[in-house]
Coordinates of C-alpha atoms in Angstrom, one line a residue:
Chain A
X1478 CA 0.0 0.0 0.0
X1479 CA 1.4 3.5 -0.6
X1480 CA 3.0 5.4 2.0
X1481 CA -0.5 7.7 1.9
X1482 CA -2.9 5.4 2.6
X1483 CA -1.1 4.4 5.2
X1484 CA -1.3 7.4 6.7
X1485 CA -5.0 7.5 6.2
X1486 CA -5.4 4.3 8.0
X1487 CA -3.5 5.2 10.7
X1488 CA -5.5 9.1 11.3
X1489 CA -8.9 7.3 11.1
X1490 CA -7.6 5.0 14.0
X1491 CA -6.9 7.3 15.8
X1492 CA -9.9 9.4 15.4
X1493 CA -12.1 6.2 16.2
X1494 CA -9.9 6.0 19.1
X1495 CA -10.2 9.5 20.3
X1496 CA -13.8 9.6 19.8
X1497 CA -14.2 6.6 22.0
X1498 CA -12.2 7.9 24.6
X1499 CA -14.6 11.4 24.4
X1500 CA -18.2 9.2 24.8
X1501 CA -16.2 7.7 27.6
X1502 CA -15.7 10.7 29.4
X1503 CA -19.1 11.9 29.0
X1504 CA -20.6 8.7 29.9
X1505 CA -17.9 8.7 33.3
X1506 CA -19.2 12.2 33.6
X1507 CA -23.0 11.4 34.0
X1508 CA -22.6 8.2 35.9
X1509 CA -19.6 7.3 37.6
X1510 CA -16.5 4.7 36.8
X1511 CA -18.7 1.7 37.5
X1512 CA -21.7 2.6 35.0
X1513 CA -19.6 2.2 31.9
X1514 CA -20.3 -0.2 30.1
X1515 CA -18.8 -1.4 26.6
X1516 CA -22.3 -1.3 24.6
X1517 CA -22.6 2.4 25.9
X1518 CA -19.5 3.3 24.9
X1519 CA -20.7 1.4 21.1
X1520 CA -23.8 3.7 21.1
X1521 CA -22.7 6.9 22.2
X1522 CA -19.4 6.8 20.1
X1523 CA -22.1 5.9 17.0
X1524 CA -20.3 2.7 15.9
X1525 CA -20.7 -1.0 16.0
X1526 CA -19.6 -3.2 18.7
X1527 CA -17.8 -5.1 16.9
X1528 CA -15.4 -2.2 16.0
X1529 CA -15.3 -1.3 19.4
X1530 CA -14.0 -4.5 20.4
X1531 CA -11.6 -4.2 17.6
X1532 CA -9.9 -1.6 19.6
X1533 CA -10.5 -2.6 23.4
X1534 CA -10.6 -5.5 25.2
X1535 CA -12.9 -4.7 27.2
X1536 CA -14.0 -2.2 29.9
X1537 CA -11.2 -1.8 32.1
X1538 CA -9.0 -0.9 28.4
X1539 CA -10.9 1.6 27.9
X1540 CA -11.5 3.4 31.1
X1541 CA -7.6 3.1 31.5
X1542 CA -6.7 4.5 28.1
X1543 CA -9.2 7.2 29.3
X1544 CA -7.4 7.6 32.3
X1545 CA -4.1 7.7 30.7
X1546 CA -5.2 10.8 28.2
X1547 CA -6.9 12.6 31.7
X1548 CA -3.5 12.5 33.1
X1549 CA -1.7 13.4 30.1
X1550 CA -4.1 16.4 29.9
X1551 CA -3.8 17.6 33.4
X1552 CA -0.3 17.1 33.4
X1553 CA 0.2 19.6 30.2
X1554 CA -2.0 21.9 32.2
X1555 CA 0.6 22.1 35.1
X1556 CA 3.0 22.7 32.7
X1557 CA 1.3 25.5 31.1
X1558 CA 0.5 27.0 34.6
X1559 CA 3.8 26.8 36.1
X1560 CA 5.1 28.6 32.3
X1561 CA 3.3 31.8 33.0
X1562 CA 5.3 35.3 33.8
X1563 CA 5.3 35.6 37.7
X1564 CA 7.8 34.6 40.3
X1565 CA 8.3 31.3 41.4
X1566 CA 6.2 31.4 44.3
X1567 CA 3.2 33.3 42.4
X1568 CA 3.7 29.8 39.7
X1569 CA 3.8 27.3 42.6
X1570 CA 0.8 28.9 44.0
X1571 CA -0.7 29.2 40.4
X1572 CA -0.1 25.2 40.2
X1573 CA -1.1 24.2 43.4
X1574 CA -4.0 25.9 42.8
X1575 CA -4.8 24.0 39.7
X1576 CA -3.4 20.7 41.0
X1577 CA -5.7 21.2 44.1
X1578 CA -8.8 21.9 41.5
X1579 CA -8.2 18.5 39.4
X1580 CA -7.6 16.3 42.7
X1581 CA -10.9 17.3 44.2
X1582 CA -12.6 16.0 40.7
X1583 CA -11.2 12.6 41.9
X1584 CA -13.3 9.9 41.8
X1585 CA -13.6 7.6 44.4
X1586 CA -14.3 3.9 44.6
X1587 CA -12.0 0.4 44.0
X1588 CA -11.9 1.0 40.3
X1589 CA -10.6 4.2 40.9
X1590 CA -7.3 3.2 43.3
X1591 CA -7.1 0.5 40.4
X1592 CA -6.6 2.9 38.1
X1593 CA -4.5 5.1 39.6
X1594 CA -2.3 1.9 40.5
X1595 CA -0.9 2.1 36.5
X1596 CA 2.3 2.7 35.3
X1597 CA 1.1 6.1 33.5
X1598 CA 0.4 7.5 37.4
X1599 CA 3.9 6.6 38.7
X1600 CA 5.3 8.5 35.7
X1601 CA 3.3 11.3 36.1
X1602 CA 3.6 11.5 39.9
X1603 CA 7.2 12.1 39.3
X1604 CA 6.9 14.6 36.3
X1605 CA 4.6 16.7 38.9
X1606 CA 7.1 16.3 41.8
X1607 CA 9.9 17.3 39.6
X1608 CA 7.6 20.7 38.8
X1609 CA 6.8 21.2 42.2
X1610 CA 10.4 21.0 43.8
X1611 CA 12.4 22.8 40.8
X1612 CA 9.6 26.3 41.8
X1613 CA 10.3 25.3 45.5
X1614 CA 13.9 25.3 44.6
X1615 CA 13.9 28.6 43.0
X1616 CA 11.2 30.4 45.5
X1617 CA 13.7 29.1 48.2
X1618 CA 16.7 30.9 46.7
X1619 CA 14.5 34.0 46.1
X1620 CA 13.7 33.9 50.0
X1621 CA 10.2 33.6 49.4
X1622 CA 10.0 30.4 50.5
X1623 CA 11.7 28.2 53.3
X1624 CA 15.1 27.1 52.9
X1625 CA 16.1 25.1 55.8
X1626 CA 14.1 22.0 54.8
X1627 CA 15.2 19.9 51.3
X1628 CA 13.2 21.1 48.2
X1629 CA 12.2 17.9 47.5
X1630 CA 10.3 17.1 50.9
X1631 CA 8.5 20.1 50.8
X1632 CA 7.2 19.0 47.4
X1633 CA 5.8 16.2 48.8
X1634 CA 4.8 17.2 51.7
X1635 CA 3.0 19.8 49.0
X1636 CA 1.3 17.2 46.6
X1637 CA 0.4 14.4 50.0
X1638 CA -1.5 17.5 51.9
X1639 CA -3.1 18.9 48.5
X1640 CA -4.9 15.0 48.6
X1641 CA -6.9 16.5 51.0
X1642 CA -9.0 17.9 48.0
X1643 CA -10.8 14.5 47.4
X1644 CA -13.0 14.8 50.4
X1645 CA -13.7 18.1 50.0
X1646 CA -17.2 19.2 49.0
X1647 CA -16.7 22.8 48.1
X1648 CA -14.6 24.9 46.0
X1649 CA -13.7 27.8 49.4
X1650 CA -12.5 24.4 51.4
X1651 CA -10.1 23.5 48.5
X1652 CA -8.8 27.1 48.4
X1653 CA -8.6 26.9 52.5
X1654 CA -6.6 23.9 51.9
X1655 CA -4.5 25.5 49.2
X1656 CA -3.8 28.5 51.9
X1657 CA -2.8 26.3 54.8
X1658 CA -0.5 24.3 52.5
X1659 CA 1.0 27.2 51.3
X1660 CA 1.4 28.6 54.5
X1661 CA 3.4 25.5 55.9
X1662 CA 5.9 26.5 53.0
X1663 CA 6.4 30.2 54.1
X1664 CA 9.9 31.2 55.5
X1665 CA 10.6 30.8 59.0
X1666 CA 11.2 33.4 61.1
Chain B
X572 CA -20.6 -27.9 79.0
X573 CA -20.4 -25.9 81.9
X574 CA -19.8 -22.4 81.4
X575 CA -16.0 -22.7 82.8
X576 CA -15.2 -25.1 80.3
X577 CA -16.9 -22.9 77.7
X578 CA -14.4 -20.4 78.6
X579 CA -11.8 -22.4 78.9
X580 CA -12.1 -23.0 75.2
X581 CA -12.6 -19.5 74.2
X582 CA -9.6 -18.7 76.1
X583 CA -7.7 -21.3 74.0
X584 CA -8.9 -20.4 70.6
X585 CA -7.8 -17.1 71.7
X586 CA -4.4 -17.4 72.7
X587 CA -3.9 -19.6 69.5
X588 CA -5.3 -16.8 67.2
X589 CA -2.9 -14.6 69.0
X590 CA 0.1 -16.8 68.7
X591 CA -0.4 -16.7 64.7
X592 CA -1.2 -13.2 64.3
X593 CA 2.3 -12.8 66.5
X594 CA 3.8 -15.5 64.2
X595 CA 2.9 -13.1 60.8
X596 CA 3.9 -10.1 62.3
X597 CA 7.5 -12.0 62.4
X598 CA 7.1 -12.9 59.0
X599 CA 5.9 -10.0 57.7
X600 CA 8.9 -8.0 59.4
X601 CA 11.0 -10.3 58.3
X602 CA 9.8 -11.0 54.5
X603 CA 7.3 -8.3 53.7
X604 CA 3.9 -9.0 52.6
X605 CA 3.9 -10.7 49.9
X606 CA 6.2 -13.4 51.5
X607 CA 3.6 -14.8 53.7
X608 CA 2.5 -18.5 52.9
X609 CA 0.3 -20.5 55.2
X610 CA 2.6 -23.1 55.7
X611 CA 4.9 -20.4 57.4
X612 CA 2.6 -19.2 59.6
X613 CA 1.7 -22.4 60.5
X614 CA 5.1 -23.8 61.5
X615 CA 6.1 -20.3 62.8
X616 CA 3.3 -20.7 64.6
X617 CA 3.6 -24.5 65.8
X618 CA 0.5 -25.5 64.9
X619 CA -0.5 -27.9 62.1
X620 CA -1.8 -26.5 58.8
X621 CA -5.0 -28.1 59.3
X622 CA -5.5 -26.7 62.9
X623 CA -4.6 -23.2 61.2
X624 CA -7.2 -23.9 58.6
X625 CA -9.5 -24.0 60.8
X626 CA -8.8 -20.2 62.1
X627 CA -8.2 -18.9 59.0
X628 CA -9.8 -19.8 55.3
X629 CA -6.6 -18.3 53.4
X630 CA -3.5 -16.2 53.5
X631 CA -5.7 -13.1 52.6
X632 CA -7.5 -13.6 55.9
X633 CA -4.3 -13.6 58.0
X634 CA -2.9 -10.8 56.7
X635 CA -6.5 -8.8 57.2
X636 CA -6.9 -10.4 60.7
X637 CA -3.4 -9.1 60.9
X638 CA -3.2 -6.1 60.1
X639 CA -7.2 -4.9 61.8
X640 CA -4.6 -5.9 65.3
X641 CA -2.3 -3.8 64.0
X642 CA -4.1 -0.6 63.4
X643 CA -6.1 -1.9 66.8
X644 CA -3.0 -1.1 68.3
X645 CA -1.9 2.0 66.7
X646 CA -5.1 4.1 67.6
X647 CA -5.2 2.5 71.2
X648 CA -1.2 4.3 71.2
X649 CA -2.4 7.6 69.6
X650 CA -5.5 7.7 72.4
X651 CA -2.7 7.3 75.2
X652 CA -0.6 10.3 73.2
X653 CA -3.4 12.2 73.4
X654 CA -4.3 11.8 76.9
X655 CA -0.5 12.7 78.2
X656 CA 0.0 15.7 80.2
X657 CA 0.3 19.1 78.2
X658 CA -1.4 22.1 76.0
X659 CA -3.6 20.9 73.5
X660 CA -1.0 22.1 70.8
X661 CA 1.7 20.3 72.7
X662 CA -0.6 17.3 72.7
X663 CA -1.6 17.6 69.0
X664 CA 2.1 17.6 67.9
X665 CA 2.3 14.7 70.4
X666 CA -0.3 12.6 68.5
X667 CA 0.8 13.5 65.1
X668 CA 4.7 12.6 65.5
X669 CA 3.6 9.3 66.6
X670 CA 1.4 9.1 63.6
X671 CA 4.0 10.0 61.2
X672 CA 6.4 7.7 62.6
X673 CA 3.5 5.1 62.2
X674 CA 2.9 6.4 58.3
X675 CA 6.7 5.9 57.5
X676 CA 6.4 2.0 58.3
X677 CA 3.8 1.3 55.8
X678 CA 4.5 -1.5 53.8
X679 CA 4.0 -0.3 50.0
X680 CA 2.4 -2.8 47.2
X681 CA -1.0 -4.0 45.8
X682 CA -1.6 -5.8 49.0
X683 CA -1.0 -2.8 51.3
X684 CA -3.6 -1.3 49.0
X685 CA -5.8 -4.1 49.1
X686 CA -5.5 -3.8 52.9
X687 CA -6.2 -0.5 53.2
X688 CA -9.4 -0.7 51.8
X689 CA -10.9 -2.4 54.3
X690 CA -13.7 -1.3 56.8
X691 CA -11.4 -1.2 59.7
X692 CA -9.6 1.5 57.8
X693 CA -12.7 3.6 57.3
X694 CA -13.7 3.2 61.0
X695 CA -9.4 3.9 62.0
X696 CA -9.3 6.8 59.7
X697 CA -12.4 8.3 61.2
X698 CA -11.7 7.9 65.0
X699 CA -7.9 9.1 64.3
X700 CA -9.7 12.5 62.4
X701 CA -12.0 13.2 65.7
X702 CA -8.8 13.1 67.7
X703 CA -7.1 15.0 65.7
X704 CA -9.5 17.6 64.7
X705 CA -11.0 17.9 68.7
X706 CA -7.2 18.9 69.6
X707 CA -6.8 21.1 66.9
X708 CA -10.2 23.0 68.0
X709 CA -8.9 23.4 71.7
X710 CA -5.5 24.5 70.6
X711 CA -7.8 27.4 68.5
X712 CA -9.8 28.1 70.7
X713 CA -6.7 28.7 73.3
X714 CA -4.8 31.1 70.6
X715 CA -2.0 28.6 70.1
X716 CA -3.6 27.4 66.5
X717 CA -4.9 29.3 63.8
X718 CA -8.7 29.9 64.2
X719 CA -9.6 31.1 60.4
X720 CA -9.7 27.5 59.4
X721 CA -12.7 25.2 60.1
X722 CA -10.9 22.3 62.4
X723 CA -12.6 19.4 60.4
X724 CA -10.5 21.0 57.2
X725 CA -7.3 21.3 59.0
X726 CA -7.5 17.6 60.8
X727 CA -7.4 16.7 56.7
X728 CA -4.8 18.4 55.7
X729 CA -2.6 17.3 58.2
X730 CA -3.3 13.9 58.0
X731 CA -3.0 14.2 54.2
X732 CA 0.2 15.7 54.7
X733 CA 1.5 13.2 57.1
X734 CA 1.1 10.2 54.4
X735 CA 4.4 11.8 53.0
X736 CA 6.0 10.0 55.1
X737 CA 5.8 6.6 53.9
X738 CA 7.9 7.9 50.9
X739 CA 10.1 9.2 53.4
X740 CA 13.3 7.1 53.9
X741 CA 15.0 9.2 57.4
X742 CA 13.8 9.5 60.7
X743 CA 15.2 13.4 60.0
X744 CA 13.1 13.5 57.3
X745 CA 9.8 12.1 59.3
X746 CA 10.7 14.9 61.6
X747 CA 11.1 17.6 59.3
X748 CA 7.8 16.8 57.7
X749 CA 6.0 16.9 60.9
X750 CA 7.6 20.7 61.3
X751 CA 6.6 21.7 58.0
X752 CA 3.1 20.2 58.9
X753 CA 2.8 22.1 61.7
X754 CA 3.6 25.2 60.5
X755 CA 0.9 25.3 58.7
X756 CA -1.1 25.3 61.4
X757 CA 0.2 28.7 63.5
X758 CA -2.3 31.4 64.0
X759 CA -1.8 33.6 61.0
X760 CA -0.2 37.1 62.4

């Protein structure tokens, strides 16, 4: 086959693919992890079973290839946030902030801590600690943050506290929470 | 039966469902979690496998059975921290320095997680939030804790903040964490 059709192929995949993933986050949106189901996921996405099953397993494939773009998506996110003009403590805030915001959208539940058990997590756990302690770092040099305890504790003592946000039910506790953290980072006298 | 020998048997099946829960802690210390095997508790033990069969449908069970003693144990030592002599602020840091120290020993893995799921947890987690968060209100209300924060939302964040620890890898570093925590509980000037 030529080198174009190919790459015709290979876009329609992954435009099936994407379009899968999208009426599985609307369908995770309305009802939970555990409503999915892959005959839903057929319908909404408007094609066949069959062709569903053509590219996932089952269930759990998709809700974890969901999962995997989530995290891809909030992790760009972060990124973006801590790349604003500002000084390093203005961007941790600025990602804490956001960071806080997407862990108290968590959902809760076995399938949940199974998802979050993947490979993609551990990954991205340690692309957000690395973001966290390289601002920590630099607020710590600029004196706007505390010094005498390693960057890299401080980060997770950060991200652990920030977890918080789960069981949180409004949007003023998660910015209390955010405010306590932050203040726990603040140089000491 | 008379009753005397009814209890003499409960007494027995009790001091043998002690003995094995003593013999996994050994193993567990020694091996981990995922080491355990019935036939090493049961010889650990000195029992038969078929008399430890009879406590116990699987390795799961021990390890649950286990591991409820455990955090049993752990909230019975945090009451006792709490009750010490002292300022309810002294007492809080009391309670939460024990904690931490008790976060930094959790065994990591799928079966940690499994464990952690269960109801004892639930129950745990919620009587170790009341202690925390009724300390935390008498230290505000007595000026040595910040007062702008609901007590409910700080008790979160500090236990939140605490589970740093089992990623933590020094006893310095348990301590320093603890500070940090802390600090983010000072009345705000």
């Amino acid at each position: 086959m030529p080198k174009l059709w190919n790459e015709t192929i290979d876009a329609h995949r992954h435009a099936v693919r994407e379009a899968i993933l999208d009426a599985t986050a609307q369908l995770v949106e309305a009802g939970g992890l555990r409503s999915v189901t892959m005959s839903q996921v057929a319908e909404r996405t408007g094609i066949g079973r069959a062709t569903l099953y053509k590219y996932f397993s089952d269930v759990d494939a998709v809700l974890l290839a969901w999962h995997e773009r989530q995290i891809t998506g909030h992790l760009q996110h972060l990124a973006e946030v801590r790349d604003r003009a500002g000084t390093a403590g203005e961007r941790l805030e600025a990602v804490l902030r956001s960071y806080a915001a997407i862990a108290g959208q968590r959902h809760g539940g076995e399938l949940a801590t199974y998802l979050h058990q993947g490979e993609h997590i551990t990954h991205a756990e340690r692309h957000l600690t690395g973001i966290v302690e390289d601002l920590i770092t630099e607020g710590a040099q600029a004196g706007d943050l505390r010094a005498d305890i390693p960057p890299a504790e401080l980060a997770q003592y950060c991200l652990h506290a920030l977890t918080a946000a789960a069981g949180l039910t409004s949007k003023a506790a998660v910015t209390r929470l955010v405010d306590v953290t932050l203040d726990g980072l603040r140089p000491v006298p």
